[in-house]
Coordinates of N, CA and C and ligand atoms in Angstrom, one line a residue:
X21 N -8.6 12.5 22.4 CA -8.3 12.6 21.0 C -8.3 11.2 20.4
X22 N -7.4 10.4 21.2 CA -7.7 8.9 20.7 C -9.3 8.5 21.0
X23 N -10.3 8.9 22.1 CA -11.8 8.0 21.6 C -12.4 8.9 20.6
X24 N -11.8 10.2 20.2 CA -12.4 10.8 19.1 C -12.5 10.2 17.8
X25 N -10.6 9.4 17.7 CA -10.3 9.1 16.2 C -11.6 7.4 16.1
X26 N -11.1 6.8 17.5 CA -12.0 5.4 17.4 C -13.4 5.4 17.8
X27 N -14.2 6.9 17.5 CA -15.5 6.7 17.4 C -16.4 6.7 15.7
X28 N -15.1 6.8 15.1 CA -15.5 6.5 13.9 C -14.3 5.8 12.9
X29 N -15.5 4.5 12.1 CA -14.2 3.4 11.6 C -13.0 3.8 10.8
X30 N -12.1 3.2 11.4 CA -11.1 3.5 10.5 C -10.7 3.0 9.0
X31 N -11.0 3.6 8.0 CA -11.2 3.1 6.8 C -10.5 2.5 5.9
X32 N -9.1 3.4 6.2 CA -8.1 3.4 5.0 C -7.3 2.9 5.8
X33 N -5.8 2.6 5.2 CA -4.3 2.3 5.7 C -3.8 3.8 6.3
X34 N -3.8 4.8 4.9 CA -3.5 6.3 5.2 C -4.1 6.4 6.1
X35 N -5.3 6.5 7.1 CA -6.1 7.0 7.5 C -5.0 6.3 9.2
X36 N -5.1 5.0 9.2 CA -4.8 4.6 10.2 C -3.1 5.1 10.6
X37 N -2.2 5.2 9.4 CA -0.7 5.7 9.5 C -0.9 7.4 9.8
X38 N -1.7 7.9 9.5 CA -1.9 9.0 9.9 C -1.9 9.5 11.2
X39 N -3.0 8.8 11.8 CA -3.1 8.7 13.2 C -1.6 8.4 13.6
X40 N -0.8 7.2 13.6 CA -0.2 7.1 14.1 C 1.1 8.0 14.5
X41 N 1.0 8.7 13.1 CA 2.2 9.6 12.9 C 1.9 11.0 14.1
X42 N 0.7 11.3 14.0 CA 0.0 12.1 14.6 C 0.1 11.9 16.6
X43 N 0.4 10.3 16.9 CA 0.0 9.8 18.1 C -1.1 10.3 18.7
X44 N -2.3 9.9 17.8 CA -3.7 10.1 18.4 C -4.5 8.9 18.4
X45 N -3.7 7.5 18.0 CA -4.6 6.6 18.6 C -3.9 6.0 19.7
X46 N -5.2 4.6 20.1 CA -5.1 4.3 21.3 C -3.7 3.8 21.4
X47 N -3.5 3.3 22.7 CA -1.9 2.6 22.8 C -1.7 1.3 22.1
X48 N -3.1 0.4 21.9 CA -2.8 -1.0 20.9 C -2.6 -0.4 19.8
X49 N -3.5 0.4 19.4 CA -3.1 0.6 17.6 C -1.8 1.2 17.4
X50 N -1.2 2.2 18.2 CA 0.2 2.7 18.0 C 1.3 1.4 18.0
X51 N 0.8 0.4 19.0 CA 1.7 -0.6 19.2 C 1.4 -1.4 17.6
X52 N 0.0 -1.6 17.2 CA 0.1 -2.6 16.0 C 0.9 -1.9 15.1
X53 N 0.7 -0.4 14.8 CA 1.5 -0.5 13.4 C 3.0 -0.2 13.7
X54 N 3.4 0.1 15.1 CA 5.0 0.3 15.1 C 5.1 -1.3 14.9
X55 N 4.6 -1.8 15.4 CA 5.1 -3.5 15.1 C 4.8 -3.9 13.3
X56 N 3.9 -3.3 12.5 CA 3.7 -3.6 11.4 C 5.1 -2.8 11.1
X57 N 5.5 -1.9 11.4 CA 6.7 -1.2 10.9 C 8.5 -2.2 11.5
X58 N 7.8 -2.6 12.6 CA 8.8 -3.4 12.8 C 9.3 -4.9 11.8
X59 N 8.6 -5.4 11.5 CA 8.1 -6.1 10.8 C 8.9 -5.9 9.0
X60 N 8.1 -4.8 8.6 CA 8.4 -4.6 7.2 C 9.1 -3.0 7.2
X61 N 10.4 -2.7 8.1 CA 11.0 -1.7 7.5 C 11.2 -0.7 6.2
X62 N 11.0 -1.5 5.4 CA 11.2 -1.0 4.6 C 9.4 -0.3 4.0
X63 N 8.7 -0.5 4.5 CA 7.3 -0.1 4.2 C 7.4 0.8 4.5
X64 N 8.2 2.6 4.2 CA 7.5 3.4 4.5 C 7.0 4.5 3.4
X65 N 6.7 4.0 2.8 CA 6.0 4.4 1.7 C 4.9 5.8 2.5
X66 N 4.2 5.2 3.7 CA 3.0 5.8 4.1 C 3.3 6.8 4.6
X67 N 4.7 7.3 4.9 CA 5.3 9.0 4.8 C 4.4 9.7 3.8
X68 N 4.6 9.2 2.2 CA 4.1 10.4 1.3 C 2.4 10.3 1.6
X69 N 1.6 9.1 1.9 CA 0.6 9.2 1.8 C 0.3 10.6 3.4
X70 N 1.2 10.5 4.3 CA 0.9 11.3 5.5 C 1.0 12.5 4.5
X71 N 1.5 12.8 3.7 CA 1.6 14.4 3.1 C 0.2 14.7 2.8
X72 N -0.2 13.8 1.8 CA -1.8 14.0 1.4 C -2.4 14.3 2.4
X73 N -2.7 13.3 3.5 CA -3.9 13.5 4.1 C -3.5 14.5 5.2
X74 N -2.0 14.4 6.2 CA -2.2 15.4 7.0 C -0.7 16.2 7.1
X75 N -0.4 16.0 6.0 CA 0.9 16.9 5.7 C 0.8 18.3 6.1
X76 N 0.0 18.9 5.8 CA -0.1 20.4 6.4 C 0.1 20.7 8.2
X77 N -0.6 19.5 8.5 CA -0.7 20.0 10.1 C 0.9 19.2 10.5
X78 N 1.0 18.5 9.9 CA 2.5 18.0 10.4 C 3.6 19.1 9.8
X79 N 3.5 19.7 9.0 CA 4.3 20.4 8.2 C 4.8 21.9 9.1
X80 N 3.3 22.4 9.3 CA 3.6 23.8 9.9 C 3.0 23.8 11.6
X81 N 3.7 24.6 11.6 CA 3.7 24.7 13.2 C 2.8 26.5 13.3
X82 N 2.8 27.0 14.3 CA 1.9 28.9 14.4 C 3.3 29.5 14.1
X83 N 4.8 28.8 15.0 CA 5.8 29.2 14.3 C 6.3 29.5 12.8
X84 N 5.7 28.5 12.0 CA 6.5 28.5 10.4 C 6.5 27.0 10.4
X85 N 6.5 27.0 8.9 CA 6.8 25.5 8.4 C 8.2 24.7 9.3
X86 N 8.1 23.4 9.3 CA 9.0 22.7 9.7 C 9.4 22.4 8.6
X87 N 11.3 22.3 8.1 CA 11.6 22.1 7.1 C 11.9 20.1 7.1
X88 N 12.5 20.0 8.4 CA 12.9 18.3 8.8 C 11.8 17.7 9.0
X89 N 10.6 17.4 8.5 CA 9.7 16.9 8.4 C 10.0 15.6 8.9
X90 N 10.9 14.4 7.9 CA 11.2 13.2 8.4 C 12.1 13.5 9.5
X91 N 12.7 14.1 10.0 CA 13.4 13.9 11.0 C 12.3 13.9 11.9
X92 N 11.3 14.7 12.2 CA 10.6 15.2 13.1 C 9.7 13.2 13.3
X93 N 9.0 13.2 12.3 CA 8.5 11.8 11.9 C 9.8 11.0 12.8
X94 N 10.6 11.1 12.2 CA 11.6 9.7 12.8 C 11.8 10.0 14.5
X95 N 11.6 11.0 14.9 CA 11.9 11.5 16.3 C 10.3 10.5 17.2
X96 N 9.3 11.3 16.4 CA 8.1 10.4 16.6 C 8.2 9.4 16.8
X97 N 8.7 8.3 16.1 CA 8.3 7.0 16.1 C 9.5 6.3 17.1
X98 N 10.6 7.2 17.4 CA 11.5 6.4 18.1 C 10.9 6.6 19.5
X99 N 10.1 7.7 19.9 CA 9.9 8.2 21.0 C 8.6 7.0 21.3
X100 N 8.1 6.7 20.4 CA 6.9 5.8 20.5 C 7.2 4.3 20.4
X101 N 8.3 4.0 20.0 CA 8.6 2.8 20.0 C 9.6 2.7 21.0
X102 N 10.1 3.2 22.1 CA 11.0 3.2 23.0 C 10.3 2.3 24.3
X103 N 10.4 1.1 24.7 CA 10.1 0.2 25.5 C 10.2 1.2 26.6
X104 N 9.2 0.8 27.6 CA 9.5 1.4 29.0 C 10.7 0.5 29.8
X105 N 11.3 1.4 30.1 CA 12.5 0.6 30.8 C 12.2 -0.5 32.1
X106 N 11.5 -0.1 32.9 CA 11.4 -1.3 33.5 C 10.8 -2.6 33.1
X107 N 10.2 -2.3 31.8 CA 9.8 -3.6 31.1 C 10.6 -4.6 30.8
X108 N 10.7 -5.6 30.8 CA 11.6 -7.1 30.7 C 11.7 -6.7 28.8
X109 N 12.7 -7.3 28.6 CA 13.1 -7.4 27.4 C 12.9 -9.0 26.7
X110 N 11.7 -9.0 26.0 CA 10.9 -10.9 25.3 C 11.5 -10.5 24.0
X111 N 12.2 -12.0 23.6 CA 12.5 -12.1 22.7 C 11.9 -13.1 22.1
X112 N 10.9 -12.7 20.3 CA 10.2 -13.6 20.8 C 10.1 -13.5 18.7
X113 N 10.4 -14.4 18.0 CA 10.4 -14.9 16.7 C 9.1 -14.2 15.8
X114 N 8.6 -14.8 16.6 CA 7.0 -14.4 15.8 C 6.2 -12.9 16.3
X115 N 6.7 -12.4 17.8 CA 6.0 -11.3 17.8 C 7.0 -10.4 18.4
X116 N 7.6 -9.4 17.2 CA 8.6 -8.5 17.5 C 8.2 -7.5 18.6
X117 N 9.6 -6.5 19.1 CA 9.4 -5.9 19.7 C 8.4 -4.7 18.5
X118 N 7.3 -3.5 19.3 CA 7.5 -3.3 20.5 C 5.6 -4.1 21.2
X119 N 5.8 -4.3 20.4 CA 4.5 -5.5 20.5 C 4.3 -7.0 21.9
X120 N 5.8 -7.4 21.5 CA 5.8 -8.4 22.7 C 6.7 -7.8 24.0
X121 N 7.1 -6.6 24.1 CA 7.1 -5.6 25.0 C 6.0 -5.1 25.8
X122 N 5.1 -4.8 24.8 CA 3.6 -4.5 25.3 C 3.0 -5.9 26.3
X123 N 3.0 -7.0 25.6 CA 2.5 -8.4 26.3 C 3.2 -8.5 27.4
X124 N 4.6 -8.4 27.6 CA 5.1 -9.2 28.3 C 5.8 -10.3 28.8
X125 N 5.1 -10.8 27.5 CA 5.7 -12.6 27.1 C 5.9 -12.7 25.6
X126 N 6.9 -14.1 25.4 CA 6.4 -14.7 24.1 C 5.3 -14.7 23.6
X127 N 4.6 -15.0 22.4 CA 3.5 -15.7 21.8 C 3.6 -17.1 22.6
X128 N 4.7 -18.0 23.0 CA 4.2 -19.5 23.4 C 3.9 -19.7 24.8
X129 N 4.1 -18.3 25.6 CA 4.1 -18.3 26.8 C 3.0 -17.7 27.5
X130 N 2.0 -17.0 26.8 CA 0.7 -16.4 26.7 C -0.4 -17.6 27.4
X131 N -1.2 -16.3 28.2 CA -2.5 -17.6 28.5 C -3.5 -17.9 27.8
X132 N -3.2 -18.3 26.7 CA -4.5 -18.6 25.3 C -5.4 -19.3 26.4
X133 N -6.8 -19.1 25.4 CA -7.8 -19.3 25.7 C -8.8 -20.0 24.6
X134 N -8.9 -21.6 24.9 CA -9.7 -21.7 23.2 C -11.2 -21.2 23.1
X135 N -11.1 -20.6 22.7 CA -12.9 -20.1 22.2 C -13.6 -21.1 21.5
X136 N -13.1 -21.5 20.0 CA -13.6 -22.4 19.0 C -13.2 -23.3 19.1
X137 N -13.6 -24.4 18.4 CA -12.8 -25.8 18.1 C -11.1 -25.1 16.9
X138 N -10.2 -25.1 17.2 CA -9.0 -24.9 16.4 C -9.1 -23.0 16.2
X139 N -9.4 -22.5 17.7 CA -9.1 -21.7 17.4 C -9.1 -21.0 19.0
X140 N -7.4 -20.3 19.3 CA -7.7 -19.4 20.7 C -7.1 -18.4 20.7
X141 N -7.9 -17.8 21.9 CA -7.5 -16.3 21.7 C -6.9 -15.6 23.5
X142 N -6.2 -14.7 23.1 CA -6.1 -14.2 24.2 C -5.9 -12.5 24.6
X143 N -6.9 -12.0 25.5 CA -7.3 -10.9 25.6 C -6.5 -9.9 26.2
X144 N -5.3 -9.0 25.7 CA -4.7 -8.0 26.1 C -5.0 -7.0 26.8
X145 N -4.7 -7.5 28.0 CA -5.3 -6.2 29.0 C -5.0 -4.7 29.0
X146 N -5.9 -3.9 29.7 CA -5.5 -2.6 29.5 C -6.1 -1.4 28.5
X147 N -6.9 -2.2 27.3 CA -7.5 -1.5 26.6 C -8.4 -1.0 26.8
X148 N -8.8 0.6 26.7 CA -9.9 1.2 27.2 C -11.1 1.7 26.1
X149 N -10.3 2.8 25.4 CA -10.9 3.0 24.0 C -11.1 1.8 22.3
X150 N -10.3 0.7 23.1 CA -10.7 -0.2 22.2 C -10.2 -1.9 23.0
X151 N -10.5 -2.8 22.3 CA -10.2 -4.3 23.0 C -9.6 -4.6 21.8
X152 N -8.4 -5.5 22.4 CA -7.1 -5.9 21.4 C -6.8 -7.5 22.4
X153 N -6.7 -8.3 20.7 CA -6.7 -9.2 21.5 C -5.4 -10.1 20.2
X154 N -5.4 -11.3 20.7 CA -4.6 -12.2 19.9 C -5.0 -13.2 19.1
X155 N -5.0 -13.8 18.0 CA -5.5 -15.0 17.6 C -4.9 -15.8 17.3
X156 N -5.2 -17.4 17.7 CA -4.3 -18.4 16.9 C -4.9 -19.7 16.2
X157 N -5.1 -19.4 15.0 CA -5.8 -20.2 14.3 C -5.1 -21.1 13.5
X158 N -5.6 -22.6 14.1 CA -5.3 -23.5 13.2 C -4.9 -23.4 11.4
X159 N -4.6 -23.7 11.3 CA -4.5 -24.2 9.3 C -5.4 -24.6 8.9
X160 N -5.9 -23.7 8.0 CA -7.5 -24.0 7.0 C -8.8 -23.6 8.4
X161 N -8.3 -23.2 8.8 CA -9.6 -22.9 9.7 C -10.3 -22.1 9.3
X162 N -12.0 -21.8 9.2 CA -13.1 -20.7 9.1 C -13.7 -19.8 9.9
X163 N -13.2 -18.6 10.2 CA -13.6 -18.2 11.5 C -15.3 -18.3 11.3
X164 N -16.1 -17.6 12.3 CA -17.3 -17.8 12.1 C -17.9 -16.4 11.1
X165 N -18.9 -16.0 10.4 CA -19.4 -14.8 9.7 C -19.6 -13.9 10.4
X166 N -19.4 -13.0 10.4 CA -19.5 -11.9 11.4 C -19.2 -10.5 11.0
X167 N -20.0 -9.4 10.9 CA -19.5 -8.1 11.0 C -18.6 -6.5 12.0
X168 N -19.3 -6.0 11.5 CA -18.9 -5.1 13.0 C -19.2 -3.7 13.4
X169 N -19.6 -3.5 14.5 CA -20.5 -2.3 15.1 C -19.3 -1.0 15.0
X170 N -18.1 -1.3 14.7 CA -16.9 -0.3 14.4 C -16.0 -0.5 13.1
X171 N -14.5 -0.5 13.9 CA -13.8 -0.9 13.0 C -13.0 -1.7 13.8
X172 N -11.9 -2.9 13.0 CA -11.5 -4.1 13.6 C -9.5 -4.4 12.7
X173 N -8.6 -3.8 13.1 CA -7.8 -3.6 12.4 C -6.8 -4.8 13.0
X174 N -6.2 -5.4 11.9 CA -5.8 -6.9 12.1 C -4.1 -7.1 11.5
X175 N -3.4 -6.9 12.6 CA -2.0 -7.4 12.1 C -1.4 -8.5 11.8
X176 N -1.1 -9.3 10.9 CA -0.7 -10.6 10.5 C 0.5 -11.0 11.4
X177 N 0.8 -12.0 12.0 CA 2.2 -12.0 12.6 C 2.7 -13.4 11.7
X178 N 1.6 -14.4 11.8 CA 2.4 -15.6 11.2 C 1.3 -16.2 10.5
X179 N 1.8 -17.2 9.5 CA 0.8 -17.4 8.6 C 0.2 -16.4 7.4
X180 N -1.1 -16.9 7.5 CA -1.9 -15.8 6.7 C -3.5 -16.1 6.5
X181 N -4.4 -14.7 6.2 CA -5.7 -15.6 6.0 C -6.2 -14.9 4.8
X182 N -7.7 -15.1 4.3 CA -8.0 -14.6 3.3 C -9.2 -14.1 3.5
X183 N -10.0 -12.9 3.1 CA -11.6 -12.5 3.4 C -11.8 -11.7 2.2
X184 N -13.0 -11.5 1.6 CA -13.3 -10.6 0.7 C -12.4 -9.4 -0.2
X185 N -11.7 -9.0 0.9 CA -10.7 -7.6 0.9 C -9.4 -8.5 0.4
X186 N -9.2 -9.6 0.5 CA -7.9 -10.1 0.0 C -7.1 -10.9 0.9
X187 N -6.0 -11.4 0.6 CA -5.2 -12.6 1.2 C -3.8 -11.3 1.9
X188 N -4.1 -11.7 3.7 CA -2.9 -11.2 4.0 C -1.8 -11.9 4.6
X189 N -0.7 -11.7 4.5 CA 0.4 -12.9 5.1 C 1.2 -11.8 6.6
X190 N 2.1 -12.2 6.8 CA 3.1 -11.7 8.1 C 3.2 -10.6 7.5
X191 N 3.2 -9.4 8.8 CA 3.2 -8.1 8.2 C 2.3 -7.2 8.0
X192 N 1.1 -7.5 7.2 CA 0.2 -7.0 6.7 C -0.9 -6.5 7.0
X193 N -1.2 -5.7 7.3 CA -2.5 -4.8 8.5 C -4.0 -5.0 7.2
X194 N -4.9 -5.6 7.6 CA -5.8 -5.8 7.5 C -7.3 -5.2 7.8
X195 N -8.1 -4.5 7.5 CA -9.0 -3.0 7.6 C -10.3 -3.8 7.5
X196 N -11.5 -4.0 8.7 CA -12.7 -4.3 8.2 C -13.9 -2.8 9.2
X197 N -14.4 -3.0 8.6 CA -15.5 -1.9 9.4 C -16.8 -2.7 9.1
X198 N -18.3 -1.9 9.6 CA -19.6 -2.5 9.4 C -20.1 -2.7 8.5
X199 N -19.6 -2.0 7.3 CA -19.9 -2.7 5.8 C -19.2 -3.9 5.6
X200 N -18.3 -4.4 6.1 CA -18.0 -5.7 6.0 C -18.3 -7.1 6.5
X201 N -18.8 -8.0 6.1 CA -19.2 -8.9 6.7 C -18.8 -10.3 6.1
X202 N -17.6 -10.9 6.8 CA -16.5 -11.9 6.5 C -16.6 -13.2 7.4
X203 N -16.1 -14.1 6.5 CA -15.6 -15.2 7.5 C -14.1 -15.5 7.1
X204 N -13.2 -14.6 7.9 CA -11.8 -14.8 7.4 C -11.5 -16.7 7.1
X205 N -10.8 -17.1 6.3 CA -10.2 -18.4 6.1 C -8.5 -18.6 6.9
X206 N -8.4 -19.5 7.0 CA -6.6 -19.1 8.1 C -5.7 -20.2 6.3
X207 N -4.8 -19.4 5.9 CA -4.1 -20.4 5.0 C -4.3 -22.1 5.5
X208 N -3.8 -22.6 4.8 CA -3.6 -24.4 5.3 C -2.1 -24.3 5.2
X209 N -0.8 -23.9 5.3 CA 0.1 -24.5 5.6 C 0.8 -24.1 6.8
X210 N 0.2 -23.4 7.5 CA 0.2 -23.3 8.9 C -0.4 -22.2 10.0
X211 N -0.2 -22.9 11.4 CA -1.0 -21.9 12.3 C -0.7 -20.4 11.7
X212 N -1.9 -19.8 11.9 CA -2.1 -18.7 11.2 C -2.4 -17.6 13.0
X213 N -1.4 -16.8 13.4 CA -1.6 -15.7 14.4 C -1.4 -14.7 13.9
X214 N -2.3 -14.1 14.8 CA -2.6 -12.2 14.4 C -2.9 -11.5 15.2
X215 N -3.3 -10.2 15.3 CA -3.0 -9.0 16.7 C -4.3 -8.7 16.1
X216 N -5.4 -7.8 16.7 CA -7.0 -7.4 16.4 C -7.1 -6.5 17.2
X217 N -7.3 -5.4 16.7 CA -8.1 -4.0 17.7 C -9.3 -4.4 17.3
X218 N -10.1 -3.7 17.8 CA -11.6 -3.3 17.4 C -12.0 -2.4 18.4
X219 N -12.5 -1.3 18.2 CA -13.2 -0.5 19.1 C -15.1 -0.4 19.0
X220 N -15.6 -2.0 18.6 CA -16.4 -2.7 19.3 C -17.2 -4.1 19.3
X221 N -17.7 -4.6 20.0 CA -17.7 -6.4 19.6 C -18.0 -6.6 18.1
X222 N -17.6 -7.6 18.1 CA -18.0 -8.3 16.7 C -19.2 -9.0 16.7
X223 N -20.0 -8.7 15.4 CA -21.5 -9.3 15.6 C -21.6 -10.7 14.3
X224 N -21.6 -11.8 15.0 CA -22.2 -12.8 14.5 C -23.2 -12.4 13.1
X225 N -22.8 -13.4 12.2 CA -24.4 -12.9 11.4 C -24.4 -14.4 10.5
X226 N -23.6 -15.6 10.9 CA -24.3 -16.7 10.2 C -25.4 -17.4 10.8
X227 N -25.7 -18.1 10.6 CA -27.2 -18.8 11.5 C -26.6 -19.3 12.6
X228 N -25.7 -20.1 12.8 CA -24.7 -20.7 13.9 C -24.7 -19.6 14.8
X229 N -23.7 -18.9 14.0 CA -22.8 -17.8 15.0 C -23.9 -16.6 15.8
X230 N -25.7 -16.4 15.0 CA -26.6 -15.7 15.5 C -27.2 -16.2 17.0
X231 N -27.1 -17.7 16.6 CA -27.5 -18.7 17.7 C -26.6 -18.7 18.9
X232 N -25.0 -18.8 18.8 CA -24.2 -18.5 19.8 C -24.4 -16.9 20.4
X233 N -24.6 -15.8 19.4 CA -24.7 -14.7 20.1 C -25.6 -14.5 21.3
X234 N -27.3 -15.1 20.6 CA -27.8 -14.8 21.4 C -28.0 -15.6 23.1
X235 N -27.2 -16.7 22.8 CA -27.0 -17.9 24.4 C -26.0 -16.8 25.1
X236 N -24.8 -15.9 24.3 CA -24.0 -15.3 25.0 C -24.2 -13.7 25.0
X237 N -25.3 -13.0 24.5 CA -25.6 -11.6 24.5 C -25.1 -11.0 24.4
X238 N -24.1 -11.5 23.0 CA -23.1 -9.8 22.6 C -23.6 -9.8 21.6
Ligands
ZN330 ZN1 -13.8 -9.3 11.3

C-alpha cells in the first residue's frame, strides 16, 4: 500500500495528511508529519481537508457510517505516535519526539557526514520504499540545482530555507516533485536542519552539479 502511494509524487499537503491519516505511507513519512504535528499542534486544520479528499472512506465502514470520526483520527495518531517501548527516550530541542525516537539520538549526537563544503548530511537507516535523510546546512548556504525522478518531502526542524514554492521556517513540510527544479537557499541567521524523504535520487541539473553526477552515477 505504502510503495503504491510512493510510486507516484506526492503533490499536495492534503494528499500527504491523507495518507497519513489513512497509515499507508512509509514509516519516514508517517514519522515526518507526526513530528510536523508534533511541532505545530495546533495545525490541525488538515482534518477538514481529510473530509474532501478521503472523508468517505474514513467515514463509513460495510458496517455504517462512523459517527466519532475525530475520535477514531485521534485513536490513529496516538497509536502511530506511540514510541516503541524498548526504545531509549532522546530528548532532544530541535528534533521532537516521535522523530528523534525514530533516530535514536539527538540531532548533536548523529554521525553527520559532510557531503558539500557547509553542508552534511546524514542517512536514516531502514528506509525501503523511500531514503530519508537529515540535513544541516550552514547559514546562507545554496544547495546545488537539482530536480527529481519522484517526490522529495522536506520537514523544517530549525532555521529555514527558501525555493521557488516559498520560504519555509520550523515546522513546515515542504512538497517538490519532477516538475520542480530548485536550488533551495538556507536563511543567513542560522544553521538551517531539516528531515527529506524522497522515494528517488535527486538529479543534478546545474552545470557543476551535472559534472558531479556523472564522476558519481546517480
Ligand atoms: Zn529538492
Amino acid at each position: 500500500m505504502s510503495q503504491q502511494l510512493m510510486s507516484q509524487p506526492v503533490r499536495a499537503i492534503d494528499e500527504l495528511m491523507a495518507g497519513y491519516a489513512a497509515g499507508t505511507l512509509p514509516p519516514p513519512l508517517q514519522c515526518l508529519v507526526a513530528t510536523h504535528l508534533a511541532i505545530k499542534p495546533e495545525n490541525r486544520s488538515f482534518v477538514s481537508a481529510l473530509e474532501d479528499i478521503c472523508g468517505t472512506a474514513l467515514c463509513e465502514t460495510p458496517a455504517g457510517p462512523v459517527h466519532d470520526r475525530d475520535a477514531k483520527l485521534a485513536a490513529i495518531f496516538a497509536q502511530q505516535m506511540q514510541p516503541d517501548p524498548a526504545s531509549p527516550v532522546v530528548q532532544c530541542a530541535v528534533v521532537p519526539s516521535p522523530l528523534s525516537t525514530f533516530l535514536g539520538a539527538g540531532v548533536a549526537d548523529l554521525p553527520w557526514r559532510r557531503v558539500l563544503p557547509g553542508v552534511k548530511e546524514f542517512k536514516v537507516p531502514g528506509g525501503e520504499a523511500c531514503e530519508a535523510k537529515l540535513y544541516w546546512i550552514n547559514p546562507g548556504r545554496v544547495m546545488p540545482s537539482h530536480t527529481h525522478d519522484g517526490s522529495e518531502v522536506t520537514l523544517l526542524l530549525q532555521g529555514g530555507f527558501s525555493d521557488p514554492t516559498g520560504h519555509y521556517r520550523r515546522g513546515d513540510i515542504a512538497i517538490a516533485d519532477a516538475e520542480l527544479d530548485h536550488h533551495p537557499r538556507a536563511d543567513d541567521d542560522e544553521d538551517c536542519i531539516c528531515f527529506a524523504v524522497t522515494d528517488a535520487p535527486l538529479r543534478l541539473t546545474g552545470p557543476v552539479g551535472r559534472i558531479v553526477q556523472r564522476l558519481f552515477g546517480r
